[in-house]
Amino acid sequence: MLYLVGLGLGDARDITVKGLEIVRRCRRVYLEAYTSLLTVGKEVLEEFYGRELIIAEREMVEQEADEILKDAVDNDVAFLVVGDPFGATTHSDLVLRAVKAGIQYQVVHNASILNAIGCCGLQLYNFGETVSIVFWTETWKPESFYDKIKRNRQTGVHTLCLLDIKVKEQSLENLMRGKKIFEPPRFMSVNEAAEQLLEIIENRRDKGEELALTEETLCVGLARVGANDQKIAVATLQQMVKEDLGAPLHSLIITGHMHPMEIEMLKLFAVDNSSFNKLITLDGSTYYS
Protein backbone atom coordinates (compact mmCIF):
# COMPACT_ATOMS: atom_id res chain seq x y z
CA MET A 1 0.00 0.00 0.00
CA LEU A 2 1.18 3.52 -0.81
CA TYR A 3 0.11 6.13 1.73
CA LEU A 4 0.21 9.81 0.85
CA VAL A 5 0.19 11.66 4.16
CA GLY A 6 -0.31 15.40 4.56
CA LEU A 7 1.80 17.00 7.29
CA GLY A 8 -0.01 20.33 7.64
CA LEU A 9 1.78 23.66 7.66
CA GLY A 10 3.41 24.26 11.04
CA ASP A 11 5.68 21.77 12.76
CA ALA A 12 6.00 18.07 13.54
CA ARG A 13 2.85 18.04 15.68
CA ASP A 14 0.57 19.08 12.81
CA ILE A 15 0.37 15.56 11.41
CA THR A 16 -3.00 13.91 12.08
CA VAL A 17 -3.34 10.99 14.51
CA LYS A 18 -4.24 8.73 11.57
CA GLY A 19 -1.21 9.94 9.64
CA LEU A 20 1.14 9.37 12.57
CA GLU A 21 -0.13 5.82 13.09
CA ILE A 22 0.51 5.05 9.41
CA VAL A 23 4.01 6.55 9.48
CA ARG A 24 5.01 4.48 12.49
CA ARG A 25 4.01 1.18 10.90
CA CYS A 26 5.30 1.69 7.35
CA ARG A 27 8.37 -0.13 6.08
CA ARG A 28 9.78 2.98 4.36
CA VAL A 29 8.88 6.65 4.87
CA TYR A 30 9.72 9.31 2.29
CA LEU A 31 9.63 13.06 2.94
CA GLU A 32 8.93 15.17 -0.14
CA ALA A 33 11.27 18.15 0.09
CA TYR A 34 10.80 20.50 -2.83
CA THR A 35 7.23 21.84 -3.17
CA SER A 36 7.07 23.28 0.36
CA LEU A 37 8.80 23.22 3.75
CA LEU A 38 7.86 22.98 7.40
CA THR A 39 9.30 25.27 10.07
CA VAL A 40 11.32 22.37 11.46
CA GLY A 41 13.95 20.13 9.91
CA LYS A 42 14.16 16.42 9.11
CA GLU A 43 15.80 15.53 12.44
CA VAL A 44 12.94 17.04 14.46
CA LEU A 45 10.40 15.14 12.39
CA GLU A 46 12.29 11.87 12.82
CA GLU A 47 12.42 12.31 16.57
CA PHE A 48 8.69 13.03 16.82
CA TYR A 49 7.59 10.31 14.38
CA GLY A 50 10.04 7.75 15.73
CA ARG A 51 11.07 6.83 12.19
CA GLU A 52 13.95 7.43 9.82
CA LEU A 53 12.90 9.59 6.86
CA ILE A 54 14.20 9.29 3.30
CA ILE A 55 14.41 12.67 1.58
CA ALA A 56 12.57 12.62 -1.75
CA GLU A 57 13.80 15.45 -3.93
CA ARG A 58 12.23 16.54 -7.22
CA GLU A 59 14.52 14.35 -9.33
CA MET A 60 13.59 11.21 -7.37
CA VAL A 61 9.83 11.86 -7.43
CA GLU A 62 9.61 12.89 -11.07
CA GLN A 63 12.24 10.62 -12.62
CA GLU A 64 12.77 7.74 -10.20
CA ALA A 65 9.26 7.11 -8.87
CA ASP A 66 9.79 3.37 -9.26
CA GLU A 67 12.28 3.56 -6.39
CA ILE A 68 9.55 4.96 -4.11
CA LEU A 69 7.01 2.40 -5.26
CA LYS A 70 9.43 -0.53 -5.02
CA ASP A 71 7.81 -3.49 -3.20
CA ALA A 72 4.79 -1.35 -2.21
CA VAL A 73 2.58 -4.13 -3.58
CA ASP A 74 3.43 -6.25 -0.53
CA ASN A 75 4.64 -3.62 1.96
CA ASP A 76 3.43 -0.31 3.33
CA VAL A 77 5.26 2.78 2.06
CA ALA A 78 4.50 6.34 3.21
CA PHE A 79 5.07 9.49 1.18
CA LEU A 80 4.91 12.59 3.38
CA VAL A 81 3.91 15.95 1.92
CA VAL A 82 3.94 19.35 3.61
CA GLY A 83 0.39 20.69 3.53
CA ASP A 84 -2.04 18.39 1.71
CA PRO A 85 -0.90 15.55 -0.59
CA PHE A 86 -2.69 17.00 -3.60
CA GLY A 87 -1.35 20.52 -3.29
CA ALA A 88 1.02 19.76 -6.20
CA THR A 89 0.38 17.96 -9.49
CA THR A 90 3.54 15.87 -8.99
CA HIS A 91 1.72 13.83 -6.37
CA SER A 92 -1.17 13.01 -8.69
CA ASP A 93 1.42 11.57 -11.06
CA LEU A 94 2.74 9.35 -8.27
CA VAL A 95 -0.78 8.02 -7.64
CA LEU A 96 -1.26 7.27 -11.34
CA ARG A 97 2.04 5.38 -11.43
CA ALA A 98 1.02 3.37 -8.38
CA VAL A 99 -2.34 2.40 -9.88
CA LYS A 100 -0.66 1.41 -13.14
CA ALA A 101 1.70 -0.83 -11.16
CA GLY A 102 -1.21 -2.47 -9.36
CA ILE A 103 -0.43 -0.79 -6.03
CA GLN A 104 -3.27 0.31 -3.77
CA TYR A 105 -3.08 3.79 -2.27
CA GLN A 106 -4.67 5.78 0.53
CA VAL A 107 -4.61 9.53 1.15
CA VAL A 108 -4.53 11.23 4.55
CA HIS A 109 -5.47 14.86 4.07
CA ASN A 110 -4.31 17.84 6.10
CA ALA A 111 -4.41 21.65 6.08
CA SER A 112 -2.72 23.38 3.15
CA ILE A 113 -2.05 26.98 2.21
CA LEU A 114 -5.04 26.71 -0.14
CA ASN A 115 -7.46 26.70 2.78
CA ALA A 116 -5.37 28.16 5.61
CA ILE A 117 -5.27 31.55 3.86
CA GLY A 118 -8.74 32.09 5.29
CA CYS A 119 -6.91 33.27 8.42
CA CYS A 120 -6.52 36.72 6.84
CA GLY A 121 -10.28 37.23 6.69
CA LEU A 122 -10.91 36.80 2.98
CA GLN A 123 -13.60 34.20 2.37
CA LEU A 124 -12.38 31.05 0.63
CA TYR A 125 -15.26 30.78 -1.83
CA ASN A 126 -14.30 34.22 -3.19
CA PHE A 127 -10.96 33.00 -4.55
CA GLY A 128 -10.29 32.32 -8.22
CA GLU A 129 -7.43 30.53 -9.97
CA THR A 130 -4.25 30.19 -7.90
CA VAL A 131 -1.11 31.47 -9.61
CA SER A 132 2.62 30.91 -9.13
CA ILE A 133 5.04 33.84 -9.24
CA VAL A 134 8.51 32.71 -10.29
CA PHE A 135 11.89 34.32 -9.78
CA TRP A 136 12.92 36.43 -12.75
CA THR A 137 16.41 36.29 -14.22
CA GLU A 138 18.35 38.76 -16.34
CA THR A 139 17.12 37.09 -19.52
CA TRP A 140 13.79 35.54 -18.47
CA LYS A 141 10.92 37.67 -17.16
CA PRO A 142 7.61 35.88 -17.78
CA GLU A 143 4.40 37.81 -17.17
CA SER A 144 1.81 35.04 -17.56
CA PHE A 145 0.92 35.14 -13.87
CA TYR A 146 -0.19 38.76 -14.27
CA ASP A 147 -2.66 37.74 -16.99
CA LYS A 148 -4.19 35.14 -14.67
CA ILE A 149 -4.50 37.75 -11.92
CA LYS A 150 -6.16 40.02 -14.48
CA ARG A 151 -8.76 37.38 -15.32
CA ASN A 152 -9.52 36.91 -11.63
CA ARG A 153 -9.81 40.64 -11.06
CA GLN A 154 -12.18 40.99 -14.00
CA THR A 155 -14.55 38.47 -12.41
CA GLY A 156 -14.16 40.02 -8.95
CA VAL A 157 -12.39 37.12 -7.21
CA HIS A 158 -9.26 37.11 -5.07
CA THR A 159 -5.98 35.62 -6.27
CA LEU A 160 -3.66 33.51 -4.13
CA CYS A 161 -0.09 33.86 -5.41
CA LEU A 162 2.26 31.05 -4.44
CA LEU A 163 5.80 32.37 -4.38
CA ASP A 164 8.79 30.62 -5.90
CA ILE A 165 10.99 28.17 -3.99
CA LYS A 166 14.43 27.24 -5.30
CA VAL A 167 15.85 24.16 -3.56
CA LYS A 168 18.83 22.21 -4.96
CA GLU A 169 18.86 24.23 -8.17
CA GLN A 170 21.90 24.22 -10.43
CA SER A 171 23.37 27.20 -12.24
CA LEU A 172 23.25 27.04 -16.04
CA GLU A 173 27.03 26.71 -16.11
CA ASN A 174 27.12 23.74 -13.72
CA LEU A 175 24.14 22.16 -15.47
CA MET A 176 25.88 22.35 -18.85
CA ARG A 177 29.09 20.92 -17.40
CA GLY A 178 27.25 18.10 -15.65
CA LYS A 179 28.49 19.19 -12.24
CA LYS A 180 26.31 18.25 -9.27
CA ILE A 181 26.90 21.62 -7.61
CA PHE A 182 23.79 23.28 -6.26
CA GLU A 183 22.93 26.90 -5.57
CA PRO A 184 21.93 28.01 -2.03
CA PRO A 185 18.18 27.70 -1.34
CA ARG A 186 16.10 30.75 -2.27
CA PHE A 187 12.58 31.62 -1.15
CA MET A 188 10.69 34.49 -2.75
CA SER A 189 9.40 37.14 -0.35
CA VAL A 190 6.24 39.21 -0.73
CA ASN A 191 8.52 42.19 -1.36
CA GLU A 192 10.11 40.55 -4.40
CA ALA A 193 6.72 39.41 -5.73
CA ALA A 194 5.32 42.94 -5.34
CA GLU A 195 8.35 44.43 -7.11
CA GLN A 196 7.89 42.12 -10.09
CA LEU A 197 4.18 42.92 -10.31
CA LEU A 198 4.89 46.65 -10.17
CA GLU A 199 7.36 46.30 -13.04
CA ILE A 200 4.75 44.47 -15.11
CA ILE A 201 2.18 47.17 -14.32
CA GLU A 202 4.59 49.81 -15.57
CA ASN A 203 5.28 47.78 -18.73
CA ARG A 204 1.57 47.38 -19.46
CA ARG A 205 0.91 51.06 -18.73
CA ASP A 206 3.61 52.05 -21.23
CA LYS A 207 1.88 49.87 -23.85
CA GLY A 208 -1.41 51.69 -23.22
CA GLU A 209 -3.17 48.60 -21.84
CA GLU A 210 -6.08 48.77 -19.43
CA LEU A 211 -4.57 47.74 -16.10
CA ALA A 212 -5.85 44.81 -14.06
CA LEU A 213 -4.36 46.25 -10.88
CA THR A 214 -2.38 49.30 -9.84
CA GLU A 215 0.06 50.44 -7.19
CA GLU A 216 -2.96 51.15 -4.96
CA THR A 217 -4.54 47.69 -5.21
CA LEU A 218 -5.10 46.18 -1.78
CA CYS A 219 -2.99 43.08 -1.12
CA VAL A 220 -2.35 40.63 1.70
CA GLY A 221 1.09 39.33 2.57
CA LEU A 222 1.31 36.14 4.63
CA ALA A 223 4.35 34.43 6.14
CA ARG A 224 4.78 31.07 7.88
CA VAL A 225 1.04 30.35 7.89
CA GLY A 226 0.21 27.71 10.49
CA ALA A 227 3.31 28.39 12.61
CA ASN A 228 3.27 30.08 16.01
CA ASP A 229 4.96 33.14 14.55
CA GLN A 230 2.83 33.49 11.43
CA LYS A 231 2.52 37.05 10.18
CA ILE A 232 -0.11 38.81 8.08
CA ALA A 233 0.15 42.28 6.58
CA VAL A 234 -2.52 44.11 4.58
CA ALA A 235 -1.25 46.96 2.42
CA THR A 236 -1.32 48.39 -1.08
CA LEU A 237 0.91 46.73 -3.64
CA GLN A 238 3.26 49.71 -3.46
CA GLN A 239 3.45 49.51 0.35
CA MET A 240 4.03 45.75 0.25
CA VAL A 241 7.44 46.31 -1.35
CA LYS A 242 8.72 47.68 1.95
CA GLU A 243 7.04 45.23 4.33
CA ASP A 244 9.33 42.83 6.20
CA LEU A 245 7.47 39.63 7.03
CA GLY A 246 10.58 37.77 8.11
CA ALA A 247 11.56 34.20 7.35
CA PRO A 248 9.88 32.04 4.63
CA LEU A 249 7.55 30.74 3.39
CA HIS A 250 5.61 33.74 2.04
CA SER A 251 2.37 34.00 0.05
CA LEU A 252 0.67 37.01 -1.54
CA ILE A 253 -3.02 37.65 -2.15
CA ILE A 254 -4.35 40.18 -4.65
CA THR A 255 -7.84 41.15 -3.55
CA GLY A 256 -10.92 41.15 -5.78
CA HIS A 257 -14.39 42.31 -4.76
CA MET A 258 -14.70 42.43 -0.97
CA HIS A 259 -17.65 42.04 1.40
CA PRO A 260 -17.86 44.49 4.35
CA MET A 261 -17.01 41.64 6.75
CA GLU A 262 -13.90 40.87 4.74
CA ILE A 263 -12.91 44.54 4.97
CA GLU A 264 -13.33 44.54 8.74
CA MET A 265 -11.18 41.42 9.06
CA LEU A 266 -8.48 42.83 6.81
CA LYS A 267 -8.29 45.97 8.95
CA LEU A 268 -7.06 43.79 11.82
CA PHE A 269 -3.83 43.30 9.88
CA ALA A 270 -3.55 46.71 8.19
CA VAL A 271 -0.10 48.23 7.87
CA ASP A 272 -1.74 51.62 7.41
CA ASN A 273 -5.50 52.18 7.61
CA SER A 274 -5.20 54.86 4.94
CA SER A 275 -4.80 52.04 2.40
CA PHE A 276 -8.57 51.49 2.75
CA ASN A 277 -9.46 55.11 1.98
CA LYS A 278 -9.46 54.65 -1.80
CA LEU A 279 -11.75 51.62 -1.89
CA ILE A 280 -14.54 51.90 -4.45
CA THR A 281 -18.09 50.91 -3.54
CA LEU A 282 -20.00 48.95 -6.16
CA ASP A 283 -23.43 48.50 -4.61
CA GLY A 284 -23.16 49.42 -0.95
CA SER A 285 -22.09 45.93 0.06
CA THR A 286 -19.19 45.24 -2.30
CA TYR A 287 -15.85 47.00 -2.39
CA TYR A 288 -12.76 46.82 -4.56
CA SER A 289 -9.46 48.64 -4.98
XYZ file of C-alpha atoms in Angstrom:
289
model
C 0.000 0.000 0.000
C 1.181 3.518 -0.815
C 0.114 6.128 1.735
C 0.207 9.813 0.847
C 0.194 11.660 4.161
C -0.310 15.400 4.557
C 1.796 17.004 7.295
C -0.008 20.333 7.639
C 1.783 23.665 7.659
C 3.406 24.261 11.037
C 5.681 21.775 12.758
C 6.004 18.070 13.543
C 2.850 18.036 15.679
C 0.566 19.080 12.813
C 0.373 15.559 11.407
C -2.995 13.908 12.082
C -3.345 10.990 14.509
C -4.239 8.725 11.569
C -1.206 9.939 9.643
C 1.140 9.372 12.565
C -0.131 5.822 13.091
C 0.511 5.055 9.415
C 4.013 6.551 9.479
C 5.015 4.476 12.489
C 4.010 1.180 10.896
C 5.301 1.686 7.349
C 8.373 -0.126 6.077
C 9.776 2.983 4.363
C 8.876 6.646 4.870
C 9.722 9.310 2.290
C 9.632 13.055 2.941
C 8.934 15.167 -0.137
C 11.271 18.147 0.086
C 10.798 20.497 -2.826
C 7.226 21.844 -3.171
C 7.067 23.282 0.362
C 8.800 23.224 3.746
C 7.858 22.980 7.403
C 9.301 25.271 10.068
C 11.319 22.374 11.464
C 13.951 20.128 9.914
C 14.158 16.423 9.114
C 15.802 15.528 12.444
C 12.944 17.037 14.463
C 10.396 15.140 12.395
C 12.290 11.870 12.817
C 12.417 12.307 16.572
C 8.689 13.025 16.818
C 7.594 10.308 14.384
C 10.039 7.746 15.731
C 11.071 6.830 12.195
C 13.946 7.435 9.816
C 12.897 9.586 6.861
C 14.202 9.288 3.302
C 14.413 12.670 1.583
C 12.574 12.621 -1.754
C 13.803 15.452 -3.934
C 12.234 16.539 -7.223
C 14.522 14.349 -9.332
C 13.591 11.213 -7.374
C 9.829 11.856 -7.428
C 9.607 12.888 -11.068
C 12.243 10.622 -12.622
C 12.766 7.741 -10.201
C 9.258 7.109 -8.871
C 9.795 3.367 -9.263
C 12.276 3.556 -6.387
C 9.554 4.958 -4.112
C 7.006 2.398 -5.263
C 9.433 -0.526 -5.021
C 7.815 -3.487 -3.203
C 4.794 -1.346 -2.214
C 2.577 -4.127 -3.578
C 3.428 -6.250 -0.531
C 4.645 -3.622 1.963
C 3.431 -0.312 3.326
C 5.260 2.782 2.059
C 4.496 6.340 3.211
C 5.073 9.494 1.182
C 4.912 12.590 3.382
C 3.911 15.945 1.915
C 3.936 19.347 3.613
C 0.386 20.691 3.535
C -2.036 18.391 1.707
C -0.896 15.549 -0.591
C -2.694 16.999 -3.604
C -1.347 20.522 -3.286
C 1.023 19.758 -6.199
C 0.382 17.956 -9.491
C 3.540 15.874 -8.990
C 1.723 13.831 -6.375
C -1.171 13.006 -8.695
C 1.421 11.574 -11.063
C 2.736 9.353 -8.268
C -0.777 8.023 -7.639
C -1.265 7.267 -11.338
C 2.041 5.384 -11.433
C 1.024 3.367 -8.376
C -2.340 2.402 -9.880
C -0.665 1.415 -13.142
C 1.700 -0.826 -11.156
C -1.206 -2.472 -9.355
C -0.432 -0.786 -6.026
C -3.272 0.312 -3.771
C -3.083 3.788 -2.267
C -4.670 5.776 0.535
C -4.613 9.530 1.149
C -4.525 11.227 4.552
C -5.470 14.862 4.073
C -4.305 17.841 6.100
C -4.411 21.646 6.080
C -2.719 23.380 3.155
C -2.046 26.978 2.209
C -5.036 26.713 -0.144
C -7.461 26.695 2.780
C -5.368 28.160 5.608
C -5.267 31.549 3.859
C -8.744 32.087 5.287
C -6.906 33.269 8.416
C -6.515 36.719 6.839
C -10.277 37.229 6.691
C -10.915 36.797 2.981
C -13.602 34.196 2.369
C -12.378 31.053 0.631
C -15.256 30.777 -1.834
C -14.305 34.220 -3.192
C -10.956 33.002 -4.552
C -10.285 32.322 -8.215
C -7.428 30.528 -9.966
C -4.249 30.190 -7.903
C -1.106 31.469 -9.606
C 2.623 30.915 -9.132
C 5.043 33.840 -9.242
C 8.506 32.710 -10.294
C 11.892 34.323 -9.779
C 12.924 36.432 -12.752
C 16.408 36.293 -14.225
C 18.348 38.764 -16.340
C 17.124 37.093 -19.521
C 13.789 35.535 -18.473
C 10.922 37.670 -17.162
C 7.610 35.882 -17.780
C 4.402 37.809 -17.168
C 1.814 35.044 -17.561
C 0.920 35.142 -13.866
C -0.188 38.760 -14.274
C -2.655 37.739 -16.992
C -4.187 35.142 -14.673
C -4.504 37.750 -11.922
C -6.157 40.024 -14.476
C -8.763 37.382 -15.323
C -9.519 36.905 -11.634
C -9.806 40.641 -11.055
C -12.175 40.987 -14.003
C -14.550 38.469 -12.412
C -14.163 40.017 -8.953
C -12.390 37.121 -7.209
C -9.257 37.115 -5.066
C -5.976 35.616 -6.272
C -3.656 33.511 -4.132
C -0.093 33.858 -5.413
C 2.256 31.046 -4.435
C 5.802 32.370 -4.382
C 8.793 30.620 -5.899
C 10.991 28.174 -3.988
C 14.433 27.236 -5.301
C 15.851 24.162 -3.559
C 18.826 22.208 -4.959
C 18.862 24.233 -8.167
C 21.904 24.223 -10.431
C 23.369 27.202 -12.237
C 23.247 27.045 -16.039
C 27.033 26.708 -16.109
C 27.120 23.740 -13.722
C 24.139 22.162 -15.471
C 25.876 22.350 -18.848
C 29.087 20.918 -17.404
C 27.247 18.104 -15.645
C 28.490 19.189 -12.235
C 26.313 18.250 -9.266
C 26.902 21.621 -7.612
C 23.794 23.283 -6.256
C 22.927 26.901 -5.572
C 21.933 28.011 -2.033
C 18.178 27.696 -1.337
C 16.101 30.748 -2.269
C 12.583 31.623 -1.150
C 10.687 34.485 -2.748
C 9.397 37.140 -0.349
C 6.238 39.213 -0.728
C 8.524 42.193 -1.360
C 10.106 40.545 -4.396
C 6.722 39.414 -5.727
C 5.325 42.937 -5.337
C 8.345 44.435 -7.111
C 7.894 42.122 -10.092
C 4.175 42.919 -10.307
C 4.894 46.654 -10.173
C 7.358 46.303 -13.040
C 4.746 44.469 -15.108
C 2.175 47.166 -14.316
C 4.592 49.809 -15.569
C 5.280 47.780 -18.732
C 1.572 47.380 -19.461
C 0.914 51.057 -18.733
C 3.609 52.048 -21.234
C 1.877 49.874 -23.845
C -1.408 51.685 -23.220
C -3.174 48.602 -21.843
C -6.083 48.765 -19.431
C -4.569 47.737 -16.097
C -5.854 44.812 -14.060
C -4.363 46.252 -10.878
C -2.379 49.298 -9.838
C 0.056 50.440 -7.186
C -2.962 51.149 -4.958
C -4.543 47.694 -5.213
C -5.096 46.176 -1.778
C -2.988 43.075 -1.118
C -2.346 40.634 1.703
C 1.093 39.327 2.566
C 1.315 36.139 4.632
C 4.353 34.431 6.139
C 4.776 31.068 7.878
C 1.038 30.354 7.892
C 0.214 27.710 10.486
C 3.308 28.388 12.613
C 3.266 30.080 16.012
C 4.963 33.138 14.551
C 2.826 33.488 11.428
C 2.522 37.048 10.179
C -0.112 38.809 8.084
C 0.148 42.283 6.579
C -2.522 44.110 4.578
C -1.253 46.960 2.417
C -1.316 48.393 -1.076
C 0.907 46.734 -3.642
C 3.262 49.706 -3.457
C 3.452 49.511 0.345
C 4.033 45.748 0.250
C 7.436 46.306 -1.353
C 8.718 47.682 1.954
C 7.040 45.226 4.331
C 9.335 42.833 6.202
C 7.469 39.629 7.034
C 10.585 37.770 8.112
C 11.562 34.200 7.352
C 9.884 32.042 4.633
C 7.547 30.743 3.393
C 5.606 33.739 2.036
C 2.374 34.003 0.048
C 0.669 37.006 -1.545
C -3.021 37.648 -2.146
C -4.351 40.176 -4.653
C -7.843 41.148 -3.553
C -10.918 41.151 -5.782
C -14.390 42.306 -4.762
C -14.702 42.425 -0.973
C -17.646 42.039 1.399
C -17.862 44.489 4.351
C -17.010 41.644 6.754
C -13.900 40.873 4.736
C -12.911 44.544 4.966
C -13.326 44.537 8.744
C -11.185 41.424 9.061
C -8.477 42.832 6.805
C -8.287 45.966 8.945
C -7.056 43.785 11.823
C -3.828 43.300 9.882
C -3.552 46.709 8.191
C -0.100 48.227 7.866
C -1.742 51.625 7.407
C -5.501 52.177 7.615
C -5.203 54.858 4.943
C -4.803 52.040 2.400
C -8.574 51.490 2.751
C -9.457 55.113 1.976
C -9.462 54.648 -1.796
C -11.750 51.616 -1.894
C -14.536 51.897 -4.449
C -18.091 50.907 -3.538
C -19.997 48.949 -6.164
C -23.427 48.496 -4.610
C -23.161 49.423 -0.951
C -22.085 45.927 0.059
C -19.195 45.238 -2.302
C -15.854 47.003 -2.385
C -12.762 46.819 -4.556
C -9.457 48.638 -4.983
